[in-house]
């Protein structure tokens, strides 16, 4: 199955995901410019980012169902088209209201890409290659952050808002042409079961996937690991580094690349560990969350402005959260039939973005609440205000960890009790292994 055609499909899918990540992260780099262009408060700026993630998260399950019904190619082409339209709208937006419309379109298009490309990997590859390629796909996609942090930021600062967002839209258009030419749903000789025949059947399979504890475990794994790094990279990290830490704007944009580099290094390692030790994947997730929590505690407790070396350590640790969240999709693949993986992956992918937009909004709200009426950016984005606002993630992620532990218990109980249902091969292997131990 791993033919030359498979690799062509994979790499074009990766380019589509890179384009999506770039569009998603442009606002993080343009946050300071957005404040000036739209005269936006912290709450308004967070709302601009949050509305995109709300749309993204809200569409994950419907898009997953559509993938199972229509196939990933249709969703990838539709998603790329919506992102082109959204970035063009944002390029010419005269006020925050029109900008929100643009981000809604970007969020809707972005929502279709990742889970569709994940579905392509499952159809075009097999065996232990799948979890490793899933990690590689997720990490290579973060090159989109590099594109937003360097060339996009350069165009933004040199030629202005409109030119920068039109250039971003042009890159998506190029990806759209490549996807139209290369991507197909599955190999011609595929033995995979046919797609669900009707929307009613798709909804029935969605309910079954959502009810499986393994899918829920994937949701909470994604929720707990991805959100902290996403909040920092997509919105609040750049204003924090510029206003609170006093870094130069170009240096702050470059610092976001540390998150990407960390993910590229950690991702393949986690992919190998997930493939080799499938019964220890939840421990990997919990270990990543613990390290992120400890590092944030040291960073926030540092008197005054933390030093640059400590910021770099924080960014390295946050970078591990992205590949850690991809383990959630490995849970979905393990505990669901292949023909309904679109819906299961959609459920999982809601997790991290649900946590992210809740945290994004409350960080902005807490920044505004601490500032006096009419406060300037120096007071609004002070180091002390940010330290208090960033504490909200302990409540959000802590809740996710509690739910993850509960889902893990239910999953282990279900593995032992269930017999004769249509599930992934690792489910069957896990049942046999646990029974031998008992």
Short mmCIF file of C-alpha atoms in Angstrom, two decimals:
data_model
loop_
_atom_site.label_atom_id
_atom_site.label_comp_id
_atom_site.label_asym_id
_atom_site.label_seq_id
_atom_site.Cartn_x
_atom_site.Cartn_y
_atom_site.Cartn_z
CA UNK A 1 0.00 0.00 0.00
CA UNK A 2 2.94 2.33 0.69
CA UNK A 3 3.49 3.10 -3.02
CA UNK A 4 4.94 6.17 -4.70
CA UNK A 5 1.38 7.44 -5.17
CA UNK A 6 0.83 7.10 -1.42
CA UNK A 7 3.75 9.42 -0.74
CA UNK A 8 2.56 11.96 -3.30
CA UNK A 9 -0.83 12.06 -1.58
CA UNK A 10 0.82 12.34 1.83
CA UNK A 11 3.08 15.25 0.90
CA UNK A 12 0.36 17.23 -0.84
CA UNK A 13 -1.82 16.64 2.23
CA UNK A 14 1.01 17.95 4.39
CA UNK A 15 1.25 21.08 2.22
CA UNK A 16 -2.50 21.61 2.68
CA UNK A 17 -2.07 21.31 6.43
CA UNK A 18 0.92 23.69 6.40
CA UNK A 19 -1.26 26.22 4.58
CA UNK A 20 -4.01 25.77 7.17
CA UNK A 21 -1.63 26.24 10.12
CA UNK A 22 -0.21 29.36 8.50
CA UNK A 23 -3.65 30.93 8.15
CA UNK A 24 -4.53 29.91 11.70
CA UNK A 25 -1.39 31.48 13.17
CA UNK A 26 -1.21 34.72 11.15
CA UNK A 27 -3.30 36.55 13.73
CA UNK A 28 -0.84 35.62 16.47
CA UNK A 29 1.94 37.40 14.59
CA UNK A 30 -0.39 40.25 13.53
CA UNK A 31 -1.80 40.75 17.04
CA UNK A 32 0.07 43.99 17.67
CA UNK A 33 -0.88 45.31 14.21
CA UNK A 34 -4.52 44.32 14.82
CA UNK A 35 -4.57 46.41 18.00
CA UNK A 36 -3.45 49.44 15.99
CA UNK A 37 -5.57 48.77 12.89
CA UNK A 38 -8.84 48.14 14.72
CA UNK A 39 -8.12 50.04 17.97
CA UNK A 40 -9.01 46.81 19.79
CA UNK A 41 -9.04 46.08 23.51
CA UNK A 42 -7.61 42.86 24.92
CA UNK A 43 -11.09 41.32 25.07
CA UNK A 44 -11.83 42.33 21.47
CA UNK A 45 -8.52 40.92 20.27
CA UNK A 46 -9.12 37.66 22.11
CA UNK A 47 -12.65 37.52 20.68
CA UNK A 48 -11.19 37.83 17.17
CA UNK A 49 -9.05 34.75 17.80
CA UNK A 50 -11.64 32.91 19.87
CA UNK A 51 -14.38 33.13 17.25
CA UNK A 52 -12.10 31.35 14.78
CA UNK A 53 -11.45 28.54 17.24
CA UNK A 54 -15.12 28.31 18.21
CA UNK A 55 -16.02 27.80 14.55
CA UNK A 56 -13.15 25.32 14.18
CA UNK A 57 -14.19 23.29 17.21
CA UNK A 58 -17.92 23.45 16.44
CA UNK A 59 -17.37 22.08 12.94
CA UNK A 60 -15.07 19.19 13.85
CA UNK A 61 -17.78 16.62 14.44
CA UNK A 62 -19.95 17.62 11.43
CA UNK A 63 -16.86 17.58 9.22
CA UNK A 64 -15.85 14.20 10.61
CA UNK A 65 -19.26 12.84 9.67
CA UNK A 66 -18.97 14.36 6.19
CA UNK A 67 -15.54 12.77 5.73
CA UNK A 68 -17.06 9.35 6.45
CA UNK A 69 -19.89 10.12 4.01
CA UNK A 70 -18.18 12.08 1.19
CA UNK A 71 -14.48 11.31 1.61
CA UNK A 72 -11.58 13.54 2.69
CA UNK A 73 -10.79 14.98 -0.79
CA UNK A 74 -14.04 16.94 -0.99
CA UNK A 75 -13.50 18.36 2.49
CA UNK A 76 -9.88 19.36 1.81
CA UNK A 77 -10.81 21.23 -1.37
CA UNK A 78 -13.75 22.95 0.33
CA UNK A 79 -11.67 23.91 3.35
CA UNK A 80 -8.87 25.44 1.29
CA UNK A 81 -11.39 27.45 -0.74
CA UNK A 82 -12.98 28.87 2.43
CA UNK A 83 -9.58 29.89 3.80
CA UNK A 84 -8.73 31.78 0.61
CA UNK A 85 -12.00 33.70 0.92
CA UNK A 86 -11.48 34.37 4.64
CA UNK A 87 -7.99 35.79 4.29
CA UNK A 88 -9.08 38.05 1.42
CA UNK A 89 -11.92 39.40 3.58
CA UNK A 90 -9.49 39.97 6.47
CA UNK A 91 -7.01 41.71 4.15
CA UNK A 92 -9.54 44.43 3.32
CA UNK A 93 -11.46 44.49 6.63
CA UNK A 94 -12.06 48.14 7.66
CA UNK A 95 -13.22 47.29 11.19
CA UNK A 96 -13.25 44.53 13.78
CA UNK A 97 -16.72 43.32 12.71
CA UNK A 98 -15.65 42.53 9.14
CA UNK A 99 -12.43 41.02 10.47
CA UNK A 100 -14.51 38.60 12.53
CA UNK A 101 -16.32 37.48 9.36
CA UNK A 102 -12.96 36.77 7.75
CA UNK A 103 -11.78 34.75 10.74
CA UNK A 104 -15.04 32.77 10.73
CA UNK A 105 -14.35 31.73 7.14
CA UNK A 106 -10.74 30.89 7.97
CA UNK A 107 -11.86 28.85 10.98
CA UNK A 108 -14.44 26.96 8.90
CA UNK A 109 -11.88 26.13 6.22
CA UNK A 110 -9.17 25.23 8.70
CA UNK A 111 -11.58 22.87 10.46
CA UNK A 112 -11.73 20.60 7.42
CA UNK A 113 -8.02 20.10 6.78
CA UNK A 114 -6.35 18.29 9.65
CA UNK A 115 -8.90 15.51 10.23
CA UNK A 116 -9.17 14.99 6.46
CA UNK A 117 -5.42 14.56 6.04
CA UNK A 118 -5.36 12.23 9.06
CA UNK A 119 -8.02 10.15 7.30
CA UNK A 120 -5.90 10.04 4.13
CA UNK A 121 -2.95 8.66 6.11
CA UNK A 122 -5.13 5.81 7.42
CA UNK A 123 -6.35 4.93 3.91
CA UNK A 124 -3.02 5.17 2.08
CA UNK A 125 -0.72 3.58 4.72
CA UNK A 126 -0.91 0.69 7.16
CA UNK A 127 0.71 -0.89 10.22
CA UNK A 128 3.12 0.95 12.48
CA UNK A 129 3.71 3.49 9.73
CA UNK A 130 0.37 5.13 10.54
CA UNK A 131 1.09 6.52 14.05
CA UNK A 132 4.56 7.62 12.96
CA UNK A 133 3.28 9.40 9.85
CA UNK A 134 0.49 10.98 11.92
CA UNK A 135 3.18 12.50 14.14
CA UNK A 136 5.23 13.60 11.16
CA UNK A 137 2.20 15.12 9.50
CA UNK A 138 1.26 17.04 12.63
CA UNK A 139 4.78 18.30 13.15
CA UNK A 140 5.56 19.13 9.53
CA UNK A 141 2.34 21.10 9.47
CA UNK A 142 3.83 23.41 12.08
CA UNK A 143 6.02 24.78 9.30
CA UNK A 144 2.96 26.96 8.77
CA UNK A 145 3.94 28.77 11.96
CA UNK A 146 7.39 29.35 10.48
CA UNK A 147 5.77 30.86 7.39
CA UNK A 148 3.66 33.16 9.54
CA UNK A 149 6.53 34.07 11.89
CA UNK A 150 9.11 34.92 9.19
CA UNK A 151 7.89 35.67 5.63
CA UNK A 152 4.37 36.72 6.66
CA UNK A 153 5.69 38.90 9.48
CA UNK A 154 8.27 40.42 7.10
CA UNK A 155 5.63 41.32 4.52
CA UNK A 156 3.34 42.63 7.27
CA UNK A 157 5.99 44.99 8.63
CA UNK A 158 7.34 46.05 5.23
CA UNK A 159 4.23 46.48 3.07
CA UNK A 160 1.32 46.43 5.49
CA UNK A 161 -1.73 44.48 6.57
CA UNK A 162 -3.50 44.06 3.21
CA UNK A 163 -0.47 42.83 1.27
CA UNK A 164 0.46 40.34 3.99
CA UNK A 165 -2.97 38.70 4.19
CA UNK A 166 -3.31 38.59 0.39
CA UNK A 167 0.06 36.83 0.21
CA UNK A 168 -1.18 34.30 2.79
CA UNK A 169 -4.31 33.72 0.71
CA UNK A 170 -2.17 33.13 -2.39
CA UNK A 171 -0.28 30.32 -0.66
CA UNK A 172 -3.58 28.61 0.18
CA UNK A 173 -4.67 28.97 -3.45
CA UNK A 174 -1.48 27.19 -4.56
CA UNK A 175 -2.20 24.36 -2.13
CA UNK A 176 -5.75 24.14 -3.50
CA UNK A 177 -4.45 23.60 -7.04
CA UNK A 178 -2.03 20.87 -5.89
CA UNK A 179 -4.72 19.10 -3.87
CA UNK A 180 -7.14 19.14 -6.79
CA UNK A 181 -4.53 17.51 -9.02
CA UNK A 182 -3.09 14.87 -6.66
CA UNK A 183 -5.29 13.93 -3.71
CA UNK A 184 -7.65 10.97 -3.97
CA UNK A 185 -9.58 9.35 -1.11
CA UNK A 186 -7.96 5.90 -1.27
CA UNK A 187 -5.85 3.67 -3.54
CA UNK A 188 -7.58 2.15 -6.55
CA UNK A 189 -6.92 -1.37 -5.20
CA UNK A 190 -7.99 -0.56 -1.63
CA UNK A 191 -9.73 -3.31 0.33
CA UNK A 192 -11.12 -0.80 2.80
CA UNK A 193 -14.84 -1.02 3.58
CA UNK A 194 -16.98 1.38 1.53
CA UNK A 195 -17.97 4.70 3.05
CA UNK A 196 -21.21 4.96 4.98
CA UNK A 197 -24.10 5.04 2.53
CA UNK A 198 -26.38 7.67 4.08
CA UNK A 199 -26.22 10.56 6.52
CA UNK A 200 -28.50 8.62 8.85
CA UNK A 201 -25.98 5.78 8.97
CA UNK A 202 -23.16 8.31 9.44
CA UNK A 203 -24.94 9.83 12.44
CA UNK A 204 -25.55 6.39 13.90
CA UNK A 205 -21.84 5.58 13.58
CA UNK A 206 -20.99 8.95 15.14
CA UNK A 207 -23.05 8.16 18.22
CA UNK A 208 -21.32 4.78 18.50
CA UNK A 209 -17.88 6.37 18.16
CA UNK A 210 -18.65 9.04 20.75
CA UNK A 211 -19.90 6.40 23.20
CA UNK A 212 -16.65 4.44 23.08
CA UNK A 213 -14.46 5.25 26.10
CA UNK A 214 -11.39 5.05 23.85
CA UNK A 215 -12.70 7.98 21.78
CA UNK A 216 -13.38 9.92 24.97
CA UNK A 217 -9.86 9.14 26.16
CA UNK A 218 -8.52 10.59 22.91
CA UNK A 219 -10.66 13.73 23.39
CA UNK A 220 -9.31 14.45 26.88
CA UNK A 221 -5.73 13.62 25.86
CA UNK A 222 -5.98 16.19 23.09
CA UNK A 223 -7.72 18.68 25.40
CA UNK A 224 -5.03 18.48 28.07
CA UNK A 225 -1.87 18.58 25.95
CA UNK A 226 -2.53 20.93 23.04
CA UNK A 227 -4.21 23.94 24.63
CA UNK A 228 -1.39 25.67 26.52
CA UNK A 229 0.93 25.88 23.51
CA UNK A 230 -1.93 26.84 21.19
CA UNK A 231 -2.98 29.77 23.37
CA UNK A 232 0.59 31.03 23.54
CA UNK A 233 1.41 30.54 19.84
CA UNK A 234 -1.84 31.68 18.26
CA UNK A 235 -2.61 34.79 20.31
CA UNK A 236 -1.18 35.75 23.68
CA UNK A 237 2.47 34.73 23.39
CA UNK A 238 3.40 37.46 20.92
CA UNK A 239 1.82 40.41 22.84
CA UNK A 240 3.24 38.96 26.06
CA UNK A 241 6.78 38.84 24.71
CA UNK A 242 6.57 42.30 23.10
CA UNK A 243 4.72 44.29 25.77
CA UNK A 244 5.37 42.42 29.04
CA UNK A 245 8.91 41.13 28.39
CA UNK A 246 10.03 44.01 26.19
CA UNK A 247 11.35 41.87 23.31
CA UNK A 248 11.76 43.31 19.84
CA UNK A 249 8.87 42.36 17.54
CA UNK A 250 11.11 40.42 15.14
CA UNK A 251 12.73 38.55 18.03
CA UNK A 252 9.32 37.74 19.53
CA UNK A 253 8.13 36.33 16.18
CA UNK A 254 11.31 34.26 15.92
CA UNK A 255 10.85 32.92 19.46
CA UNK A 256 7.62 31.25 18.36
CA UNK A 257 9.76 29.07 16.10
CA UNK A 258 11.20 27.42 19.21
CA UNK A 259 7.78 25.83 19.74
CA UNK A 260 7.85 24.48 16.20
CA UNK A 261 11.42 23.17 16.46
CA UNK A 262 10.63 21.43 19.73
CA UNK A 263 7.61 19.71 18.20
CA UNK A 264 9.62 18.54 15.19
CA UNK A 265 12.15 16.88 17.51
CA UNK A 266 9.70 15.47 20.06
CA UNK A 267 7.05 14.32 17.57
CA UNK A 268 8.93 11.43 15.90
CA UNK A 269 10.07 10.21 19.32
CA UNK A 270 6.48 10.12 20.57
CA UNK A 271 5.42 8.42 17.35
CA UNK A 272 7.92 5.62 17.91
CA UNK A 273 6.97 5.27 21.59
CA UNK A 274 3.25 5.18 20.75
CA UNK A 275 3.80 2.47 18.15
CA UNK A 276 6.09 0.40 20.37
CA UNK A 277 4.26 0.83 23.69
CA UNK A 278 0.56 1.25 22.83
CA UNK A 279 -0.51 0.37 26.39
CA UNK A 280 1.51 3.27 27.87
CA UNK A 281 0.23 6.08 25.68
CA UNK A 282 -1.87 7.70 28.40
CA UNK A 283 1.21 7.80 30.63
CA UNK A 284 3.02 9.73 27.91
CA UNK A 285 0.16 12.22 27.81
CA UNK A 286 0.11 12.68 31.59
CA UNK A 287 3.89 13.09 31.69
CA UNK A 288 3.77 15.87 29.09
CA UNK A 289 1.00 17.69 30.98
CA UNK A 290 2.95 17.42 34.24
CA UNK A 291 6.12 18.89 32.70
CA UNK A 292 4.13 21.75 31.13
CA UNK A 293 2.50 22.54 34.48
CA UNK A 294 5.78 22.55 36.39
CA UNK A 295 7.52 24.73 33.82
CA UNK A 296 4.69 27.28 33.81
CA UNK A 297 4.80 27.35 37.63
CA UNK A 298 8.51 28.21 37.64
CA UNK A 299 8.03 30.79 34.88
CA UNK A 300 5.10 32.57 36.55
CA UNK A 301 6.71 32.49 40.01
CA UNK A 302 9.89 34.19 38.75
CA UNK A 303 10.22 37.66 40.32
CA UNK A 304 9.66 40.40 37.75
CA UNK A 305 10.36 39.71 34.10
CA UNK A 306 11.59 36.12 33.52
CA UNK A 307 14.94 35.84 31.73
CA UNK A 308 15.17 34.91 28.07
CA UNK A 309 16.68 31.47 28.82
CA UNK A 310 13.66 30.56 30.96
CA UNK A 311 11.31 31.69 28.18
CA UNK A 312 13.15 29.41 25.77
CA UNK A 313 12.75 26.46 28.17
CA UNK A 314 9.03 27.20 28.45
CA UNK A 315 8.66 27.30 24.66
CA UNK A 316 10.54 24.02 24.28
CA UNK A 317 8.18 22.37 26.77
CA UNK A 318 5.09 23.88 25.13
CA UNK A 319 6.32 22.51 21.81
CA UNK A 320 5.97 18.97 23.17
CA UNK A 321 2.25 19.54 23.75
CA UNK A 322 1.43 19.56 20.02
CA UNK A 323 2.82 16.09 19.21
CA UNK A 324 1.51 14.91 22.58
CA UNK A 325 -2.01 15.83 21.49
CA UNK A 326 -1.66 13.64 18.39
CA UNK A 327 -1.66 10.60 20.67
CA UNK A 328 -5.37 11.33 21.07
CA UNK A 329 -5.92 10.42 17.43
CA UNK A 330 -4.02 7.20 17.97
CA UNK A 331 -6.59 6.31 20.62
CA UNK A 332 -9.36 7.04 18.11
CA UNK A 333 -7.70 4.84 15.49
CA UNK A 334 -7.22 2.01 17.97
CA UNK A 335 -10.78 1.89 19.29
CA UNK A 336 -12.86 2.63 16.18
CA UNK A 337 -13.50 0.93 12.82
CA UNK A 338 -11.59 2.52 9.92
CA UNK A 339 -14.72 3.47 8.00
CA UNK A 340 -15.87 5.86 10.77
CA UNK A 341 -12.50 7.33 11.71
CA UNK A 342 -13.52 10.70 10.31
CA UNK A 343 -16.19 11.12 12.98
CA UNK A 344 -13.97 9.73 15.74
CA UNK A 345 -11.06 12.02 14.77
CA UNK A 346 -13.47 14.95 14.66
CA UNK A 347 -14.59 14.25 18.23
CA UNK A 348 -10.97 14.05 19.42
CA UNK A 349 -9.92 17.24 17.62
CA UNK A 350 -12.58 19.27 19.41
CA UNK A 351 -10.78 18.72 22.71
CA UNK A 352 -7.67 20.87 22.40
CA UNK A 353 -9.44 23.70 20.62
CA UNK A 354 -12.28 23.74 23.13
CA UNK A 355 -9.74 24.21 25.92
CA UNK A 356 -7.82 26.74 23.82
CA UNK A 357 -10.63 29.14 23.08
CA UNK A 358 -11.85 29.02 26.69
CA UNK A 359 -8.35 29.88 27.88
CA UNK A 360 -7.81 32.55 25.20
CA UNK A 361 -10.99 34.35 26.15
CA UNK A 362 -10.40 34.26 29.89
CA UNK A 363 -6.79 35.45 29.53
CA UNK A 364 -8.07 38.50 27.65
CA UNK A 365 -10.90 39.02 30.14
CA UNK A 366 -8.54 38.84 33.12
CA UNK A 367 -6.16 41.31 31.47
CA UNK A 368 -9.01 43.80 30.99
CA UNK A 369 -10.32 43.32 34.53
CA UNK A 370 -6.93 44.16 36.03
CA UNK A 371 -6.50 47.38 34.03
CA UNK A 372 -8.00 50.73 34.96
CA UNK A 373 -10.48 52.38 32.53
CA UNK A 374 -8.67 53.88 29.56
CA UNK A 375 -5.41 52.11 30.40
CA UNK A 376 -2.71 52.05 27.75
CA UNK A 377 -0.96 48.97 26.45
CA UNK A 378 1.83 49.32 29.04
CA UNK A 379 -0.62 48.79 31.91
CA UNK A 380 -2.98 46.46 30.06
CA UNK A 381 -0.20 44.10 29.02
CA UNK A 382 2.04 44.40 32.06
CA UNK A 383 4.07 41.43 33.28
CA UNK A 384 2.10 41.22 36.54
CA UNK A 385 -1.24 41.25 34.70
CA UNK A 386 -0.14 38.49 32.33
CA UNK A 387 1.10 36.32 35.18
CA UNK A 388 -2.31 36.44 36.84
CA UNK A 389 -4.15 35.86 33.54
CA UNK A 390 -2.04 32.84 32.59
CA UNK A 391 -3.03 31.08 35.82
CA UNK A 392 -6.43 30.28 34.28
CA UNK A 393 -4.88 27.41 32.37
CA UNK A 394 -4.38 25.44 35.60
CA UNK A 395 -8.15 25.34 36.09
CA UNK A 396 -8.91 24.45 32.47
CA UNK A 397 -6.21 21.81 32.02
CA UNK A 398 -6.65 20.45 35.55
CA UNK A 399 -10.27 19.68 34.72
CA UNK A 400 -9.10 17.89 31.57
CA UNK A 401 -6.66 15.72 33.51
CA UNK A 402 -9.40 14.62 35.90
CA UNK A 403 -11.63 13.67 32.97
CA UNK A 404 -8.73 11.90 31.21
CA UNK A 405 -8.11 9.68 34.24
CA UNK A 406 -11.80 8.81 34.39
CA UNK A 407 -11.89 8.00 30.67
CA UNK A 408 -8.79 5.83 31.03
CA UNK A 409 -10.48 3.76 33.75
CA UNK A 410 -13.58 3.29 31.59
CA UNK A 411 -11.46 2.34 28.59
CA UNK A 412 -9.54 -0.32 30.50
CA UNK A 413 -12.77 -1.71 31.91
CA UNK A 414 -14.31 -1.79 28.44
CA UNK A 415 -11.29 -3.58 26.95
CA UNK A 416 -11.74 -6.40 29.46
CA UNK A 417 -15.52 -6.68 29.18
CA UNK A 418 -16.28 -6.16 25.47
CA UNK A 419 -16.33 -9.04 23.04
CA UNK A 420 -17.03 -9.41 19.36
CA UNK A 421 -17.46 -5.79 18.29
CA UNK A 422 -15.95 -4.23 15.16
CA UNK A 423 -12.88 -2.37 16.39
CA UNK A 424 -9.31 -1.62 15.45
CA UNK A 425 -6.64 -4.37 15.65
CA UNK A 426 -4.93 -2.87 18.70
CA UNK A 427 -8.18 -3.16 20.65
CA UNK A 428 -8.20 -6.92 20.04
CA UNK A 429 -4.52 -7.21 20.97
CA UNK A 430 -5.06 -5.18 24.12
CA UNK A 431 -7.94 -7.42 25.23
CA UNK A 432 -5.83 -10.53 24.79
CA UNK A 433 -2.87 -9.05 26.63
CA UNK A 434 -4.94 -7.88 29.59
CA UNK A 435 -6.73 -11.23 29.88
CA UNK A 436 -3.39 -13.06 29.93
CA UNK A 437 -2.27 -10.82 32.78
CA UNK A 438 -5.45 -11.54 34.71
#
